GROMACS .gro file of C-alpha atoms in nm:
model
  342
    1MET     CA    1  -9.455   4.436   4.997
    2PHE     CA    2  -9.416   4.629   5.312
    3ARG     CA    3  -9.772   4.667   5.436
    4LYS     CA    4  -9.731   4.780   5.794
    5LEU     CA    5  -9.950   5.079   5.862
    6CYS     CA    6  -9.730   5.373   5.952
    7SER     CA    7  -9.906   5.565   6.222
    8VAL     CA    8 -10.230   5.717   6.227
    9ALA     CA    9 -10.416   5.863   6.468
   10LEU     CA   10 -10.632   6.153   6.433
   11MET     CA   11 -10.993   6.075   6.501
   12LEU     CA   12 -11.238   6.360   6.515
   13ALA     CA   13 -11.608   6.397   6.478
   14TRP     CA   14 -11.704   6.497   6.127
   15GLY     CA   15 -11.940   6.791   6.100
   16LEU     CA   16 -12.205   6.687   5.853
   17SER     CA   17 -12.444   6.976   5.832
   18GLY     CA   18 -12.459   7.268   5.590
   19SER     CA   19 -12.246   7.099   5.324
   20GLN     CA   20 -12.270   7.127   4.948
   21THR     CA   21 -12.408   6.865   4.716
   22LEU     CA   22 -12.163   6.638   4.536
   23THR     CA   23 -12.187   6.587   4.163
   24ALA     CA   24 -12.175   6.208   4.140
   25ALA     CA   25 -12.273   5.923   3.915
   26GLU     CA   26 -12.550   5.880   4.165
   27LYS     CA   27 -12.589   6.230   4.312
   28SER     CA   28 -12.554   6.234   4.688
   29PRO     CA   29 -12.527   6.534   4.921
   30GLU     CA   30 -12.249   6.546   5.176
   31ALA     CA   31 -12.497   6.647   5.445
   32GLN     CA   32 -12.587   6.359   5.674
   33PRO     CA   33 -12.947   6.328   5.801
   34ALA     CA   34 -12.971   6.427   6.167
   35ASP     CA   35 -13.111   6.093   6.281
   36ASN     CA   36 -12.812   5.896   6.152
   37PRO     CA   37 -12.516   5.803   6.372
   38VAL     CA   38 -12.222   6.042   6.380
   39LEU     CA   39 -11.937   5.938   6.158
   40LYS     CA   40 -11.581   6.004   6.271
   41GLN     CA   41 -11.291   6.100   6.052
   42ILE     CA   42 -10.962   5.916   6.056
   43GLU     CA   43 -10.638   6.013   5.885
   44VAL     CA   44 -10.426   5.724   5.760
   45LYS     CA   45 -10.072   5.756   5.626
   46SER     CA   46 -10.033   5.596   5.285
   47THR     CA   47  -9.773   5.321   5.290
   48LEU     CA   48  -9.684   5.415   4.930
   49ASP     CA   49  -9.642   5.793   4.922
   50GLN     CA   50  -9.665   5.878   5.296
   51SER     CA   51  -9.952   6.125   5.242
   52MET     CA   52 -10.232   6.144   5.498
   53GLN     CA   53 -10.555   6.007   5.354
   54PRO     CA   54 -10.900   6.055   5.513
   55SER     CA   55 -11.181   5.808   5.574
   56LEU     CA   56 -11.506   5.817   5.768
   57ILE     CA   57 -11.591   5.544   6.017
   58TRP     CA   58 -11.871   5.434   6.246
   59ALA     CA   59 -11.841   5.145   6.488
   60PRO     CA   60 -12.063   4.997   6.760
   61LYS     CA   61 -11.921   5.025   7.111
   62SER     CA   62 -11.883   4.649   7.127
   63ALA     CA   63 -11.636   4.656   6.836
   64LYS     CA   64 -11.352   4.735   7.077
   65SER     CA   65 -11.396   4.410   7.266
   66SER     CA   66 -11.594   4.164   7.050
   67PRO     CA   67 -11.518   4.032   6.700
   68THR     CA   68 -11.716   4.255   6.464
   69PRO     CA   69 -11.769   4.241   6.086
   70LEU     CA   70 -11.616   4.526   5.886
   71PHE     CA   71 -11.819   4.676   5.599
   72VAL     CA   72 -11.612   4.881   5.355
   73PHE     CA   73 -11.831   5.095   5.131
   74LEU     CA   74 -11.673   5.278   4.836
   75HIS     CA   75 -11.793   5.614   4.705
   76SER     CA   76 -11.907   5.669   4.347
   77TRP     CA   77 -11.715   5.797   4.043
   78SER     CA   78 -11.760   6.169   4.107
   79GLY     CA   79 -11.776   6.144   4.484
   80ASN     CA   80 -11.537   6.132   4.776
   81TYR     CA   81 -11.539   6.014   5.137
   82LYS     CA   82 -11.782   6.294   5.234
   83GLN     CA   83 -12.051   6.153   5.008
   84ASN     CA   84 -12.380   6.080   5.182
   85ASN     CA   85 -12.439   5.705   5.162
   86ALA     CA   86 -12.680   5.704   5.455
   87LYS     CA   87 -12.882   5.404   5.335
   88TRP     CA   88 -12.570   5.188   5.324
   89LEU     CA   89 -12.458   5.320   5.663
   90LYS     CA   90 -12.799   5.234   5.806
   91GLU     CA   91 -12.772   4.874   5.685
   92ALA     CA   92 -12.433   4.841   5.856
   93GLN     CA   93 -12.556   5.003   6.176
   94GLN     CA   94 -12.862   4.778   6.198
   95ARG     CA   95 -12.639   4.473   6.165
   96GLY     CA   96 -12.381   4.596   6.416
   97TRP     CA   97 -12.106   4.613   6.156
   98ILE     CA   98 -11.817   4.859   6.153
   99TYR     CA   99 -11.872   5.099   5.861
  100LEU     CA  100 -11.567   5.232   5.677
  101HIS     CA  101 -11.593   5.491   5.398
  102PRO     CA  102 -11.245   5.558   5.251
  103ASN     CA  103 -11.153   5.841   5.015
  104PHE     CA  104 -10.910   5.653   4.786
  105ARG     CA  105 -10.798   5.984   4.629
  106GLY     CA  106 -11.148   6.121   4.579
  107VAL     CA  107 -11.317   6.218   4.252
  108ASN     CA  108 -11.191   6.028   3.948
  109GLN     CA  109 -11.038   6.322   3.765
  110GLN     CA  110 -10.670   6.301   3.855
  111PRO     CA  111 -10.401   6.035   3.795
  112GLU     CA  112 -10.379   5.944   4.165
  113ALA     CA  113 -10.751   5.845   4.163
  114CYS     CA  114 -10.950   5.619   3.928
  115GLY     CA  115 -10.825   5.280   4.045
  116SER     CA  116 -10.456   5.372   4.060
  117ARG     CA  117 -10.214   5.173   4.271
  118LEU     CA  118 -10.219   5.460   4.523
  119ALA     CA  119 -10.599   5.453   4.543
  120ARG     CA  120 -10.604   5.078   4.590
  121GLN     CA  121 -10.344   5.094   4.865
  122ASP     CA  122 -10.542   5.366   5.043
  123ILE     CA  123 -10.827   5.119   5.087
  124LEU     CA  124 -10.593   4.849   5.218
  125ASP     CA  125 -10.426   5.096   5.455
  126ALA     CA  126 -10.763   5.212   5.591
  127ILE     CA  127 -10.864   4.851   5.654
  128ASP     CA  128 -10.535   4.789   5.835
  129PHE     CA  129 -10.606   5.091   6.055
  130VAL     CA  130 -10.945   4.954   6.154
  131ILE     CA  131 -10.798   4.611   6.227
  132GLN     CA  132 -10.537   4.774   6.452
  133HIS     CA  133 -10.790   4.980   6.647
  134TYR     CA  134 -11.093   4.749   6.664
  135ASP     CA  135 -11.164   4.381   6.715
  136VAL     CA  136 -11.241   4.302   6.351
  137ASP     CA  137 -11.379   3.962   6.257
  138GLN     CA  138 -11.147   3.893   5.966
  139SER     CA  139 -11.371   3.619   5.834
  140ARG     CA  140 -11.629   3.890   5.764
  141ILE     CA  141 -11.455   4.177   5.588
  142TYR     CA  142 -11.713   4.290   5.334
  143LEU     CA  143 -11.668   4.525   5.039
  144ALA     CA  144 -11.937   4.703   4.837
  145GLY     CA  145 -11.987   4.998   4.607
  146SER     CA  146 -12.212   5.141   4.339
  147SER     CA  147 -12.119   5.299   4.004
  148GLY     CA  148 -11.759   5.416   4.045
  149GLY     CA  149 -11.766   5.231   4.376
  150GLY     CA  150 -11.877   4.921   4.185
  151HIS     CA  151 -11.579   4.968   3.954
  152MET     CA  152 -11.345   4.991   4.252
  153THR     CA  153 -11.508   4.696   4.430
  154MET     CA  154 -11.446   4.469   4.131
  155LEU     CA  155 -11.095   4.608   4.087
  156MET     CA  156 -11.000   4.553   4.452
  157VAL     CA  157 -11.110   4.190   4.460
  158GLY     CA  158 -10.925   4.134   4.133
  159HIS     CA  159 -10.599   4.282   4.257
  160HIS     CA  160 -10.632   4.173   4.622
  161PRO     CA  161 -10.868   3.874   4.641
  162ASP     CA  162 -10.727   3.746   4.973
  163ARG     CA  163 -10.817   4.067   5.159
  164PHE     CA  164 -11.197   4.035   5.134
  165SER     CA  165 -11.440   3.781   5.271
  166ALA     CA  166 -11.706   3.877   5.015
  167ALA     CA  167 -11.794   4.167   4.784
  168SER     CA  168 -12.106   4.315   4.627
  169ALA     CA  169 -12.065   4.541   4.321
  170TRP     CA  170 -12.346   4.746   4.166
  171VAL     CA  171 -12.362   4.907   3.820
  172GLY     CA  172 -11.984   4.919   3.800
  173ILE     CA  173 -11.749   4.995   3.511
  174SER     CA  174 -11.541   4.691   3.417
  175ASP     CA  175 -11.346   4.826   3.116
  176LEU     CA  176 -11.232   5.190   3.127
  177ALA     CA  177 -11.132   5.200   2.760
  178ASP     CA  178 -11.473   5.073   2.654
  179TRP     CA  179 -11.648   5.318   2.888
  180TYR     CA  180 -11.439   5.603   2.748
  181ARG     CA  181 -11.555   5.519   2.395
  182PHE     CA  182 -11.918   5.498   2.513
  183HIS     CA  183 -11.894   5.858   2.635
  184VAL     CA  184 -11.741   6.002   2.317
  185LYS     CA  185 -12.011   6.158   2.096
  186ASP     CA  186 -11.937   6.277   1.744
  187GLY     CA  187 -11.567   6.253   1.819
  188LYS     CA  188 -11.592   6.472   2.128
  189PRO     CA  189 -11.529   6.334   2.480
  190GLN     CA  190 -11.828   6.400   2.704
  191ARG     CA  191 -11.819   6.447   3.082
  192TYR     CA  192 -11.713   6.099   3.193
  193ALA     CA  193 -11.471   6.060   2.901
  194GLN     CA  194 -11.316   6.393   2.998
  195MET     CA  195 -11.272   6.268   3.355
  196ILE     CA  196 -11.104   5.951   3.228
  197LEU     CA  197 -10.864   6.165   3.024
  198LYS     CA  198 -10.772   6.361   3.337
  199SER     CA  199 -10.707   6.034   3.521
  200LEU     CA  200 -10.533   5.830   3.252
  201THR     CA  201 -10.370   6.132   3.078
  202ALA     CA  202 -10.462   6.017   2.724
  203LYS     CA  203 -10.724   5.825   2.532
  204PRO     CA  204 -10.686   5.449   2.486
  205GLY     CA  205 -10.476   5.333   2.193
  206ILE     CA  206 -10.227   5.620   2.207
  207SER     CA  207  -9.938   5.410   2.338
  208LYS     CA  208  -9.858   5.080   2.505
  209LYS     CA  209  -9.781   5.267   2.827
  210VAL     CA  210 -10.122   5.435   2.834
  211ASP     CA  211 -10.301   5.113   2.744
  212ALA     CA  212 -10.119   4.935   3.027
  213GLN     CA  213 -10.267   5.190   3.268
  214TYR     CA  214 -10.617   5.136   3.130
  215ARG     CA  215 -10.569   4.765   3.176
  216ASP     CA  216 -10.428   4.798   3.530
  217ARG     CA  217 -10.731   5.004   3.637
  218SER     CA  218 -10.998   4.795   3.460
  219PRO     CA  219 -11.157   4.510   3.659
  220LEU     CA  220 -11.222   4.308   3.343
  221TYR     CA  221 -10.856   4.204   3.332
  222TRP     CA  222 -10.821   4.114   3.701
  223ILE     CA  223 -11.153   3.984   3.830
  224ALA     CA  224 -11.078   3.625   3.728
  225ASN     CA  225 -10.827   3.626   4.018
  226ALA     CA  226 -11.126   3.639   4.254
  227THR     CA  227 -11.282   3.298   4.187
  228ASP     CA  228 -11.242   3.208   4.557
  229VAL     CA  229 -11.421   3.524   4.673
  230PRO     CA  230 -11.801   3.516   4.718
  231LEU     CA  231 -11.886   3.786   4.465
  232ASP     CA  232 -12.222   3.949   4.394
  233LEU     CA  233 -12.247   4.146   4.066
  234ASN     CA  234 -12.556   4.355   3.990
  235ALA     CA  235 -12.691   4.602   3.735
  236GLY     CA  236 -13.023   4.754   3.633
  237VAL     CA  237 -13.154   4.649   3.294
  238THR     CA  238 -13.195   5.006   3.164
  239ASP     CA  239 -12.849   5.123   3.272
  240GLY     CA  240 -12.663   5.260   2.972
  241GLN     CA  241 -12.989   5.389   2.829
  242THR     CA  242 -13.127   5.573   3.133
  243GLY     CA  243 -12.793   5.566   3.317
  244SER     CA  244 -12.424   5.614   3.252
  245VAL     CA  245 -12.285   5.257   3.266
  246PRO     CA  246 -12.423   4.994   3.025
  247PHE     CA  247 -12.514   4.679   3.217
  248MET     CA  248 -12.292   4.479   2.981
  249HIS     CA  249 -11.995   4.592   3.192
  250THR     CA  250 -12.132   4.378   3.475
  251LEU     CA  251 -12.213   4.081   3.252
  252LYS     CA  252 -11.871   4.085   3.086
  253ALA     CA  253 -11.702   4.089   3.426
  254TYR     CA  254 -11.910   3.789   3.528
  255ASN     CA  255 -11.812   3.609   3.206
  256GLN     CA  256 -11.444   3.640   3.301
  257LEU     CA  257 -11.518   3.450   3.620
  258ALA     CA  258 -11.736   3.197   3.438
  259LYS     CA  259 -11.461   3.138   3.184
  260LYS     CA  260 -11.208   3.074   3.461
  261ASN     CA  261 -11.457   2.835   3.627
  262ASN     CA  262 -11.537   2.657   3.299
  263SER     CA  263 -11.902   2.760   3.341
  264PRO     CA  264 -12.146   2.859   3.065
  265LEU     CA  265 -12.108   3.221   2.956
  266ILE     CA  266 -12.384   3.477   2.913
  267THR     CA  267 -12.406   3.503   2.536
  268ASP     CA  268 -12.386   3.814   2.321
  269ALA     CA  269 -12.736   3.730   2.198
  270GLU     CA  270 -12.869   3.733   2.555
  271MET     CA  271 -12.702   4.066   2.624
  272GLN     CA  272 -12.856   4.209   2.309
  273GLN     CA  273 -13.202   4.083   2.404
  274LEU     CA  274 -13.179   4.252   2.743
  275TRP     CA  275 -13.061   4.573   2.577
  276ASP     CA  276 -13.330   4.574   2.307
  277GLN     CA  277 -13.633   4.447   2.496
  278GLY     CA  278 -13.543   4.444   2.867
  279LYS     CA  279 -13.591   4.069   2.900
  280LEU     CA  280 -13.468   3.738   2.766
  281THR     CA  281 -13.645   3.556   2.486
  282LYS     CA  282 -13.572   3.217   2.645
  283PRO     CA  283 -13.491   3.274   3.013
  284GLN     CA  284 -13.348   2.995   3.224
  285SER     CA  285 -13.539   2.887   3.535
  286ALA     CA  286 -13.297   3.075   3.762
  287ASP     CA  287 -13.355   3.394   3.563
  288GLU     CA  288 -13.721   3.399   3.665
  289THR     CA  289 -13.687   3.305   4.031
  290PRO     CA  290 -13.818   3.592   4.247
  291ASP     CA  291 -13.593   3.749   4.510
  292GLU     CA  292 -13.793   3.934   4.774
  293THR     CA  293 -13.489   4.121   4.907
  294TYR     CA  294 -13.463   4.312   4.579
  295GLY     CA  295 -13.826   4.419   4.559
  296ARG     CA  296 -13.778   4.422   4.181
  297ASP     CA  297 -13.834   4.185   3.893
  298ILE     CA  298 -13.526   3.980   3.810
  299HIS     CA  299 -13.447   3.952   3.439
  300LEU     CA  300 -13.131   3.743   3.458
  301ARG     CA  301 -12.955   3.556   3.736
  302ARG     CA  302 -12.665   3.320   3.682
  303LYS     CA  303 -12.411   3.157   3.911
  304SER     CA  304 -12.057   3.035   3.857
  305GLY     CA  305 -11.855   2.899   4.145
  306GLN     CA  306 -11.862   3.161   4.422
  307ALA     CA  307 -11.999   3.433   4.193
  308ARG     CA  308 -12.351   3.532   4.098
  309VAL     CA  309 -12.479   3.801   3.865
  310THR     CA  310 -12.820   3.969   3.868
  311ILE     CA  311 -12.984   4.199   3.615
  312PHE     CA  312 -13.285   4.358   3.783
  313GLU     CA  313 -13.565   4.593   3.683
  314GLY     CA  314 -13.406   4.932   3.735
  315GLY     CA  315 -13.137   5.166   3.612
  316HIS     CA  316 -12.813   5.310   3.743
  317GLU     CA  317 -12.855   5.237   4.112
  318GLY     CA  318 -12.736   5.027   4.402
  319LEU     CA  319 -12.974   4.847   4.637
  320PRO     CA  320 -12.834   4.842   4.993
  321GLU     CA  321 -13.077   4.594   5.150
  322PRO     CA  322 -13.024   4.298   4.912
  323ALA     CA  323 -12.651   4.368   4.898
  324CYS     CA  324 -12.607   4.357   5.276
  325ALA     CA  325 -12.852   4.068   5.319
  326TRP     CA  326 -12.638   3.863   5.080
  327LEU     CA  327 -12.311   3.974   5.237
  328SER     CA  328 -12.434   3.882   5.584
  329GLN     CA  329 -12.454   3.518   5.473
  330GLN     CA  330 -12.090   3.506   5.363
  331SER     CA  331 -11.785   3.409   5.566
  332ARG     CA  332 -11.425   3.359   5.455
  333ASP     CA  333 -11.109   3.395   5.662
  334THR     CA  334 -10.874   3.672   5.546
  335SER     CA  335 -10.649   3.694   5.853
  336SER     CA  336 -10.342   3.570   5.664
  337PHE     CA  337 -10.353   3.860   5.416
  338GLY     CA  338 -10.015   4.032   5.387
  339LYS     CA  339  -9.841   3.806   5.634
  340GLY     CA  340  -9.501   3.685   5.531
  341SER     CA  341  -9.462   3.954   5.264
  342ASP     CA  342  -9.167   4.193   5.254
   0.00000   0.00000   0.00000
C-alpha cells in the first residue's frame, strides 16, 4: 500500500482554555491545566481520502536532534483529539517522550470513526508525520489508550503489529457486536448501542456485509496477529457493573493471544468468579503478586508470550503511571514498517 505521507504542515499552538467538557466514556474536559506544557496542533493529509486530519503533539526540544521515544495516546469512545488527558501527557513529559494525540475521526458516532480503515490510517499517517519531523527512536514507538482508546489500541496492534514497539490497553472493547448487545435494554438500544448503530449503520446479524464490518473493527478477531508485540491488557474488576465495558472484553482478547501461543486460557469459571465475587476462588501465585506501580490490589495476572493481562481493584479507568512504567521497559525495532510496500 502506498504509505508515503502527502504533505503536512500546519503547526500552531492550540488554545486550551475556556473550552467545553467532552462527554466521554471517561469524562474529560478539553481545557488543559495551566501548568501543563502547551500542545501544538498538526494537520495531516490522509493517505486514503486526502482529508486533513488534526492531532495534538508535544515534544522535548531534544527530539529534533536525538533519538526520542514516541508515545501515541488514543482518546476515548466519546472523545476526540481535544480531550484532556493531562495525566498521560505528564507521564510522557516526565520521561522525555514525544506525545502524540491523534483524532482518528473523533467521536465514535459516524461510519468514518469507530475503528474504520480511515480511522486506523489516520493514526499511521500521524505517526509518519512525527517520524518525518522529529528524530524518533523507532525501537520505542509506544501505543496506549483507555476505554474507546483501549479498543483502538488493541485494534491497531491487531491490524498493524509491525508498527508498534509495545502497547498498553485499558478497559477496552474487544467485540463490538457483543458490546452492542450489552447496551440493549428491553429491546431498546441505549446510548453506546445507539452510537454503534451510527457507526456501523445497522445492528449485528442483519447481513453478512454488516457483520464483516463489526468483525473488521473488533480487536477480538485481529489481536492474535500481535503475538510478537509486547502487549499489556488491563481492566478494573467492577467494570461492566460500575462501568460501561465488562472486563471480560479484556480477558477474551488475552485468550486469543494465549490460544495462538498454546498457553493456558483464562476459564469461563474464573471470569464468572471475578464477576460474581470480585476475586478468584483458587488464584494462581502470579494472581496474588503485588505490583506497587498500580497502587491497587491485583485480582488476576497472567502472561502468555509477550502479552500480560491484569485485572485490578477498580472500575472503568486507565492508570497512566503503571502503563508508562511498563512501556518504558519495552523495546522493539519497527523501522522496517511499510518499507517495500506499494
